[in-house]
XYZ file of C-alpha atoms in Angstrom:
576
model
C 26.902 -16.017 1.232
C 25.588 -18.840 3.429
C 24.663 -18.326 7.068
C 26.141 -21.029 9.291
C 23.417 -20.403 11.894
C 20.628 -20.805 9.366
C 22.211 -23.922 7.889
C 22.658 -25.555 11.293
C 19.099 -24.688 12.339
C 17.648 -26.121 9.127
C 19.722 -29.307 9.310
C 18.691 -29.921 12.927
C 15.075 -29.361 11.952
C 15.481 -31.861 9.113
C 17.006 -34.434 11.462
C 14.010 -34.105 13.784
C 11.599 -34.481 10.862
C 13.443 -37.638 9.807
C 12.969 -39.046 13.315
C 9.211 -38.671 12.795
C 9.473 -41.909 10.798
C 10.129 -43.692 14.095
C 7.066 -42.034 15.614
C 4.839 -43.029 12.708
C 6.191 -46.583 12.763
C 5.474 -47.043 16.477
C 2.084 -45.351 16.359
C 0.881 -47.383 13.386
C 2.289 -50.658 14.703
C 0.606 -50.130 18.059
C -2.792 -49.448 16.493
C -2.716 -52.545 14.275
C -2.609 -56.248 15.081
C 0.550 -58.097 16.072
C 0.492 -60.322 12.992
C 1.145 -57.262 10.794
C 3.754 -55.449 12.896
C 6.764 -56.385 10.806
C 4.932 -55.310 7.654
C 4.093 -51.886 9.120
C 7.682 -51.324 10.235
C 8.980 -52.375 6.830
C 6.658 -49.972 5.015
C 7.727 -47.046 7.181
C 11.361 -47.858 6.499
C 10.856 -48.204 2.747
C 8.811 -45.001 2.445
C 11.916 -43.062 3.339
C 14.422 -45.244 1.528
C 12.461 -45.442 -1.741
C 11.376 -41.811 -1.529
C 14.887 -40.412 -1.047
C 16.374 -41.372 -4.444
C 13.054 -40.759 -6.234
C 12.775 -37.268 -4.808
C 16.438 -36.543 -5.599
C 16.155 -37.884 -9.127
C 12.888 -36.196 -10.131
C 10.780 -34.733 -7.340
C 12.970 -31.909 -6.056
C 13.505 -30.532 -9.545
C 9.776 -30.573 -10.290
C 8.970 -28.942 -6.988
C 11.431 -26.062 -7.004
C 12.272 -25.452 -10.631
C 9.702 -27.186 -12.768
C 12.761 -28.583 -14.483
C 11.723 -32.190 -14.906
C 13.883 -35.271 -14.275
C 17.318 -34.788 -12.796
C 19.976 -37.287 -13.695
C 23.368 -37.187 -12.010
C 22.671 -34.549 -9.364
C 20.466 -31.513 -8.951
C 22.734 -28.632 -7.990
C 23.649 -27.362 -11.476
C 20.044 -27.509 -12.655
C 18.381 -25.976 -9.610
C 20.778 -23.210 -8.650
C 19.670 -20.068 -10.416
C 16.097 -21.317 -10.924
C 15.057 -20.969 -7.293
C 16.473 -18.793 -4.534
C 17.269 -20.738 -1.364
C 18.476 -17.614 0.413
C 21.200 -18.264 2.946
C 21.066 -22.060 2.518
C 23.124 -24.319 0.246
C 21.085 -26.316 -2.247
C 21.917 -29.603 -0.562
C 20.821 -28.317 2.859
C 17.426 -27.309 1.530
C 17.167 -30.506 -0.526
C 17.728 -32.609 2.603
C 15.119 -30.613 4.512
C 12.547 -31.090 1.765
C 13.363 -34.786 1.345
C 12.313 -35.596 4.900
C 9.075 -33.664 4.357
C 8.372 -35.729 1.234
C 8.924 -38.923 3.248
C 6.428 -37.715 5.865
C 3.716 -37.256 3.240
C 4.405 -40.744 1.891
C 4.365 -42.553 5.232
C 0.955 -41.184 6.260
C -0.625 -43.629 3.834
C 0.802 -46.801 5.358
C -1.493 -46.677 8.393
C -4.777 -46.288 6.537
C -3.906 -49.085 4.090
C -2.539 -51.342 6.827
C -3.183 -55.063 7.250
C -4.340 -55.856 3.692
C -1.996 -54.196 1.162
C 0.367 -56.119 -1.114
C 3.900 -55.063 -0.136
C 5.091 -54.852 -3.763
C 2.160 -52.573 -4.553
C 2.975 -50.368 -1.583
C 6.577 -49.949 -2.718
C 5.362 -48.827 -6.156
C 2.956 -46.334 -4.555
C 5.778 -44.945 -2.406
C 7.881 -44.294 -5.490
C 4.986 -42.639 -7.325
C 4.092 -40.141 -4.594
C 7.738 -39.100 -4.252
C 8.307 -38.806 -8.005
C 5.326 -36.761 -9.174
C 2.369 -36.417 -6.789
C 3.877 -34.580 -3.822
C 6.413 -32.555 -5.898
C 3.863 -31.035 -8.290
C 1.336 -29.977 -5.656
C 4.324 -28.847 -3.579
C 5.519 -26.689 -6.475
C 2.160 -24.933 -6.576
C 2.357 -24.141 -2.856
C 6.059 -23.786 -1.963
C 7.995 -23.810 -5.222
C 6.859 -20.514 -6.720
C 3.786 -21.991 -8.409
C 0.442 -20.393 -9.065
C -0.967 -20.868 -5.563
C 2.048 -19.185 -3.964
C 1.570 -16.261 -6.372
C -2.002 -15.916 -5.059
C -0.534 -15.786 -1.511
C -1.881 -19.185 -0.505
C -0.313 -19.787 2.904
C 0.785 -23.138 4.302
C 3.753 -22.458 6.552
C 4.926 -25.995 7.282
C 2.565 -28.296 5.427
C -0.987 -28.755 6.720
C -2.012 -28.916 3.063
C 1.230 -29.597 1.228
C 2.261 -32.570 3.394
C -0.598 -33.747 5.619
C -3.643 -33.104 3.470
C -1.887 -34.601 0.437
C -0.846 -37.700 2.389
C -4.294 -37.960 3.963
C -6.054 -37.692 0.599
C -3.954 -40.527 -0.797
C -4.629 -42.502 2.381
C -8.380 -42.009 2.000
C -8.379 -42.975 -1.665
C -6.178 -45.999 -1.095
C -8.281 -47.292 1.800
C -11.471 -46.788 -0.222
C -10.123 -48.693 -3.228
C -8.761 -51.505 -1.044
C -12.001 -51.965 0.848
C -12.351 -52.769 4.556
C -10.424 -55.457 6.396
C -12.069 -58.847 6.733
C -14.340 -58.724 9.769
C -14.506 -54.945 10.009
C -18.211 -54.833 9.128
C -20.950 -57.264 10.080
C -23.766 -58.441 7.837
C -25.859 -55.561 9.147
C -23.215 -53.112 7.922
C -22.256 -51.991 11.415
C -18.571 -51.370 12.090
C -16.769 -53.717 14.455
C -13.850 -52.697 16.600
C -10.487 -54.233 15.673
C -8.208 -53.037 18.495
C -4.509 -52.506 18.056
C -2.151 -54.793 19.925
C 0.122 -52.336 21.750
C -1.028 -48.996 23.152
C 2.409 -48.460 24.682
C 3.972 -48.383 21.224
C 1.196 -46.050 20.035
C 1.744 -43.647 22.936
C 5.511 -43.629 22.486
C 5.031 -42.955 18.785
C 2.795 -39.966 19.512
C 5.274 -38.515 22.010
C 8.076 -38.893 19.449
C 5.955 -37.201 16.785
C 5.072 -34.348 19.118
C 8.743 -33.849 19.971
C 9.771 -33.968 16.316
C 7.024 -31.557 15.295
C 9.061 -28.760 16.856
C 11.568 -29.461 14.090
C 8.792 -29.835 11.527
C 7.236 -26.447 12.276
C 10.072 -24.614 14.011
C 12.655 -25.722 11.453
C 10.439 -24.421 8.651
C 11.585 -20.896 9.460
C 14.859 -22.110 7.836
C 16.558 -19.195 9.585
C 17.836 -18.366 13.051
C 20.435 -15.653 12.486
C 18.455 -12.518 13.396
C 16.289 -11.402 16.308
C 13.245 -11.531 14.050
C 14.059 -15.128 13.085
C 14.368 -16.156 16.711
C 11.109 -14.451 17.661
C 9.251 -16.115 14.797
C 10.631 -19.576 15.612
C 9.659 -19.101 19.257
C 6.084 -18.152 18.333
C 5.851 -21.112 15.956
C 6.926 -23.562 18.644
C 4.655 -22.064 21.292
C 1.649 -22.226 18.963
C 2.536 -25.774 17.919
C 2.582 -26.978 21.502
C -0.544 -25.042 22.450
C -2.704 -26.507 19.693
C -1.594 -30.076 20.403
C -2.180 -29.806 24.150
C -5.614 -28.210 23.776
C -6.716 -30.741 21.143
C -5.715 -33.582 23.456
C -7.636 -32.150 26.419
C -10.723 -31.442 24.328
C -10.761 -34.944 22.815
C -10.379 -36.542 26.231
C -13.340 -34.585 27.618
C -15.407 -35.037 24.449
C -14.957 -38.831 24.355
C -15.586 -39.020 28.098
C -18.947 -37.335 27.599
C -19.736 -39.201 24.379
C -18.673 -42.734 25.318
C -18.862 -42.652 29.108
C -15.082 -43.092 29.459
C -12.096 -41.174 28.060
C -10.979 -42.990 24.917
C -7.227 -43.685 24.867
C -6.556 -44.047 21.141
C -8.806 -41.103 20.230
C -7.050 -38.890 22.763
C -3.620 -39.732 21.383
C -4.865 -39.237 17.830
C -6.165 -35.827 18.875
C -2.665 -34.713 19.841
C -1.575 -35.415 16.270
C -4.703 -33.738 14.915
C -3.872 -30.555 16.803
C -0.301 -30.629 15.503
C -1.491 -31.108 11.923
C -4.094 -28.358 12.171
C -1.758 -25.661 13.503
C 1.033 -26.451 11.025
C -0.315 -24.195 8.260
C -0.738 -21.067 10.358
C 1.604 -21.439 13.326
C 3.621 -18.438 12.096
C 0.692 -16.056 11.588
C -1.727 -16.747 14.454
C -1.608 -15.729 18.082
C -1.656 -18.282 20.912
C -5.380 -17.516 21.208
C -5.810 -18.559 17.596
C -3.734 -21.696 18.214
C -5.955 -22.506 21.194
C -9.124 -22.482 19.092
C -7.495 -24.287 16.176
C -6.521 -27.080 18.567
C -9.921 -27.119 20.269
C -11.736 -27.643 16.974
C -9.214 -30.298 15.929
C -9.854 -32.254 19.147
C -13.563 -32.566 18.370
C -13.158 -32.876 14.613
C -10.872 -35.905 14.793
C -13.380 -37.856 16.909
C -16.369 -37.046 14.695
C -14.314 -37.762 11.588
C -13.237 -41.207 12.768
C -16.878 -42.036 13.501
C -17.938 -40.728 10.076
C -15.447 -42.786 8.087
C -16.123 -45.885 10.199
C -19.915 -45.773 10.288
C -21.114 -43.687 7.352
C -18.462 -43.594 4.619
C -17.410 -47.144 5.599
C -13.786 -46.516 4.722
C -11.693 -48.705 7.012
C -8.771 -46.719 8.426
C -7.024 -48.814 11.117
C -5.036 -45.929 12.630
C -7.244 -42.887 11.931
C -4.748 -41.341 9.481
C -7.486 -39.920 7.263
C -9.088 -38.055 10.139
C -5.789 -36.843 11.592
C -4.061 -35.768 8.398
C -6.611 -35.178 5.633
C -9.486 -33.728 7.648
C -7.367 -31.699 10.052
C -4.952 -30.731 7.294
C -7.932 -29.150 5.549
C -9.109 -27.560 8.786
C -5.692 -26.085 9.481
C -5.486 -24.665 5.958
C -8.914 -23.060 6.330
C -7.976 -21.747 9.795
C -5.320 -19.501 8.226
C -8.117 -17.650 6.445
C -9.947 -17.248 9.757
C -7.275 -16.613 12.405
C -4.353 -15.003 10.557
C -3.363 -11.690 12.143
C -1.358 -10.671 9.100
C 1.995 -11.729 10.512
C 4.816 -13.108 8.345
C 3.381 -11.415 5.237
C 0.135 -13.425 5.270
C -3.204 -11.885 4.406
C -5.380 -10.940 7.389
C -8.006 -13.547 8.254
C -11.763 -13.140 8.508
C -11.867 -12.955 12.324
C -9.307 -10.148 12.315
C -11.161 -7.948 9.859
C -9.445 -9.110 6.697
C -12.583 -10.153 4.872
C -12.929 -13.249 2.730
C -9.943 -12.921 0.398
C -7.409 -15.016 2.301
C -10.101 -17.530 3.223
C -11.089 -17.794 -0.434
C -7.499 -18.411 -1.516
C -7.113 -21.110 1.136
C -10.312 -22.838 -0.008
C -9.208 -22.626 -3.638
C -5.941 -24.310 -2.727
C -7.727 -27.131 -0.903
C -10.074 -27.819 -3.821
C -7.462 -27.721 -6.585
C -4.781 -29.692 -4.748
C -7.372 -32.296 -3.724
C -8.614 -32.649 -7.306
C -5.076 -33.091 -8.646
C -3.956 -35.575 -6.004
C -7.104 -37.713 -6.196
C -7.130 -37.809 -10.008
C -3.463 -38.762 -10.381
C -3.425 -41.250 -7.510
C -6.621 -42.925 -8.743
C -4.881 -43.713 -12.018
C -1.715 -44.855 -10.215
C -3.584 -47.107 -7.797
C -5.579 -48.664 -10.632
C -2.429 -49.327 -12.660
C -0.779 -50.920 -9.644
C -3.878 -53.012 -8.984
C -4.002 -54.258 -12.578
C -0.305 -55.154 -12.653
C 0.864 -56.504 -9.282
C -2.404 -56.415 -7.344
C -3.180 -53.894 -4.607
C -4.687 -56.218 -2.002
C -3.461 -59.532 -0.627
C -5.687 -62.653 -0.835
C -8.116 -63.259 2.006
C -6.152 -66.173 3.434
C -2.989 -64.052 3.606
C -4.880 -61.269 5.362
C -6.331 -63.673 7.927
C -2.967 -65.246 8.676
C -1.161 -61.905 8.750
C 1.146 -60.120 6.340
C 4.251 -60.748 8.437
C 4.474 -64.440 7.651
C 3.380 -64.326 4.004
C 4.995 -61.086 2.843
C 8.212 -61.223 4.870
C 8.633 -64.749 6.216
C 8.527 -63.377 9.748
C 7.491 -66.383 11.817
C 8.597 -65.147 15.235
C 9.317 -61.751 16.804
C 6.159 -59.609 16.991
C 3.939 -62.088 15.167
C 4.849 -64.737 17.731
C 3.048 -62.853 20.505
C -0.214 -64.362 19.235
C 0.083 -67.862 17.847
C -3.285 -67.606 16.121
C -1.964 -64.738 14.027
C 0.898 -66.543 12.321
C -0.642 -69.660 10.789
C 0.655 -70.247 7.298
C -1.213 -72.685 5.075
C 1.351 -72.322 2.296
C 4.050 -73.844 4.520
C 1.895 -76.965 4.806
C 1.338 -77.317 1.066
C 4.288 -79.162 -0.431
C 5.217 -82.348 -2.249
C 4.871 -84.342 0.963
C 1.281 -83.333 1.634
C -0.459 -82.780 -1.742
C -3.175 -85.388 -2.252
C -3.987 -84.367 -5.829
C -7.568 -83.101 -5.390
C -8.713 -79.901 -3.656
C -12.477 -80.317 -4.289
C -14.086 -82.477 -1.606
C -16.960 -83.384 -3.935
C -14.498 -85.024 -6.337
C -12.144 -86.442 -3.723
C -12.064 -90.131 -2.887
C -12.747 -91.423 0.629
C -9.047 -92.236 0.955
C -8.073 -88.655 0.093
C -10.605 -87.182 2.532
C -9.539 -89.500 5.341
C -5.884 -88.659 4.711
C -6.495 -84.904 4.758
C -8.840 -84.823 7.761
C -8.185 -87.808 10.016
C -10.723 -89.058 12.556
C -9.605 -90.690 15.804
C -12.154 -92.112 18.245
C -11.396 -92.926 21.859
C -13.296 -94.093 24.946
C -12.394 -92.022 27.996
C -13.874 -94.211 30.781
C -15.685 -97.480 31.314
C -19.342 -97.037 30.552
C -18.937 -93.451 29.449
C -20.475 -94.135 26.061
C -23.790 -94.948 27.718
C -24.406 -91.240 28.429
C -24.748 -90.446 24.741
C -22.456 -87.433 25.177
C -19.289 -86.941 23.147
C -16.500 -84.414 22.976
C -15.291 -83.656 19.468
C -11.849 -82.021 19.331
C -10.780 -80.615 15.957
C -7.240 -79.472 15.082
C -7.177 -77.211 12.016
C -5.869 -74.030 10.447
C -6.930 -70.599 11.690
C -8.023 -69.569 8.195
C -10.669 -72.344 8.182
C -12.202 -71.411 11.531
C -15.041 -69.245 10.179
C -16.100 -71.936 7.706
C -15.976 -74.580 10.436
C -17.933 -72.453 12.887
C -20.657 -71.832 10.312
C -20.981 -75.532 9.520
C -21.260 -76.419 13.211
C -23.766 -73.641 13.874
C -25.890 -74.899 10.975
C -26.028 -78.267 12.724
C -27.198 -76.622 15.933
C -23.854 -76.660 17.734
C -23.559 -73.336 19.551
C -21.083 -73.996 22.344
C -17.586 -73.838 20.869
C -14.226 -73.536 22.620
C -11.209 -72.422 20.579
C -7.594 -72.479 21.754
C -4.236 -71.871 20.093
C -1.876 -74.788 19.617
C 1.317 -75.603 17.720
C 2.566 -78.837 16.237
C 3.191 -80.799 13.035
C 2.804 -84.264 11.619
C 3.739 -85.423 8.142
C 3.815 -81.878 6.821
C 7.022 -79.915 7.120
C 7.570 -77.209 9.681
C 8.811 -73.713 8.982
C 11.732 -73.324 6.604
C 11.991 -69.530 6.821
C 15.280 -67.730 7.303
C 16.254 -64.965 9.709
C 19.286 -62.835 8.765
C 20.079 -65.408 6.107
C 20.149 -68.348 8.538
C 17.516 -71.071 8.365
C 15.417 -71.064 11.492
C 15.240 -74.155 13.663
C 11.483 -74.192 13.911
C 9.424 -77.254 13.040
C 6.114 -76.426 14.676
C 3.173 -75.038 12.768
C 0.569 -72.814 14.422
C -2.939 -74.301 14.468
C -6.146 -73.920 16.441
C -8.066 -76.512 18.455
C -11.857 -76.316 18.340
C -13.772 -78.355 20.913
C -17.500 -79.070 21.207
C -19.512 -81.382 23.463
C -22.631 -82.875 21.863
C -25.431 -85.206 22.897
C -28.491 -85.259 20.603
C -26.545 -84.232 17.478
C -25.032 -87.332 15.816
C -21.265 -87.534 15.962
C -21.081 -88.536 12.323
C -22.921 -85.342 11.335
C -20.351 -83.227 13.173
C -17.477 -85.156 11.575
C -18.981 -84.796 8.099
C -19.551 -81.051 8.548
C -16.003 -80.556 9.819
C -14.527 -82.436 6.869
C -16.461 -80.272 4.400
C -15.253 -77.085 6.107
C -11.615 -78.099 6.462
C -10.779 -80.081 3.335
C -8.391 -78.495 0.798
C -6.733 -81.664 -0.467
C -3.567 -81.680 1.617
C -2.337 -83.684 4.540
C -2.574 -81.370 7.512
C -6.028 -80.013 6.668
C -7.072 -81.163 10.117
C -7.530 -83.984 12.579
C -10.705 -84.876 14.477
C -10.711 -86.653 17.834
C -13.909 -88.064 19.347
C -14.134 -88.904 23.048
C -16.942 -90.349 25.142
C -17.982 -88.030 27.989
C -18.969 -89.611 31.296
C -20.455 -86.589 33.054
C -21.132 -82.851 32.570
C -22.051 -80.418 35.369
C -23.214 -76.821 34.914
C -21.765 -74.966 37.918
C -24.309 -72.144 38.034
C -27.437 -74.323 38.164
C -26.145 -77.720 39.241
C -27.722 -79.342 36.179
C -25.975 -82.408 34.825
C -25.382 -84.205 31.535
C -27.851 -83.326 28.757
C -29.512 -80.531 30.759
C -26.114 -78.997 31.505
C -25.363 -78.715 27.783
C -28.420 -76.589 27.038
C -27.928 -72.817 26.863
C -31.522 -71.989 27.811
C -33.147 -71.158 31.127
């Protein structure tokens, strides 16, 4: 006999867990660059939409019956193999589906800004088909860990640690984003583009976590059910709030100012950490679980950035993997024996429960890492896991999704698209400058000289203005630096010449956009020959297509350095 109260409570909890996808999408988009926003949003959407049929077809059966693939529906095969108590099969299946999607979407943030979208879709299917369901069977589906009384109430290990482990492995295999580490190996900051979106995402996740943890009671029909759900929600909120406060104070002391992104990440870290034991710890236990999480997430981010050198744009590894492990261990320390859990070490229960929790962490980690290593390698060998460097520099939005406006348009420099400029109208037939003829080089990188004022050429000073693609900027800068040119000004521009403009479509309609995003690099020189600068620029910019660049040379009549009053040649020197 089903309980209408329990069913309603579980369905509402599942709805809240589903809404966590919005929180993850906003948080991850805010902590990454604008040129990849559409890609992040798309991955969060497809995690759920790919995972739903995969989990229905195979995953749910593996997780709760060990029954293998399910074709044509799961109710006849599951019912009788696993007792869902007062819930219909489909109610519990929906609740577990949204949990599976949460585990999958954790990975998108750590692998952001450089992952092939096709490869990500294949990963999303794989984790929902076999990875999450099998480890979930061990923990929640009557498997061997549940027999040993391994306790993970709402998924610190089953959901967050599993997702975080895959995130860590994926980010390690992908390698860091271009520009993340300097030649000296030191990490460079790559700030996200929208802290408002990040903050809103965290608030949504915090709100939805009450469904994640509270809904995991899957019952609300008795006084005992209501008391347990109330304790779970109180502990959930306590740990998150304490973790946030601790991280704010800790970063204030450590960095001199309270770090915004770390503080918001700490709220999630506290939520992750308390998820395993929120039903069996007191508020005092939740307080200390959150306090440790607030420090742990900061130190973990620093470790993966500076020591492990695993580039995680949003801190997902530290939030979910590290604090998922901490929360699982915390059950063995802080459990007071409530909800049928073994008593933890700090409450006189000895090492047994702690040992079981550690065993679960080790075995689940070994399984997830081994299986996902094989899956990632297969994906890499077939469709390719990482996008080419030029695609990464330009942004995944334009190359992977044809998104030439919207979020990517906030920063013109982040949407340049060399492929749009390479077509039958622009191809000159030779992409190697050493083999190209003078005519081909002059057509690809045009040089225009102009005199700005009467007698200006007598000063010996010239301004060289170069229009080119963003993806060639580093090569150009290096060539100019090698010549001794150190003062460079770069601005964002848009335009087009012979090459076509954008032919992308939005909602099936071709966009009326004929301007291509470029950059303008300007230098003023005196002793360095103009021809040397032109030659260096051509070498850096040439790819064999019209639109590789255009160089303008102007005579400069006078230069004044405001700070010192020096003029002309002296004003161009960056020395005291």
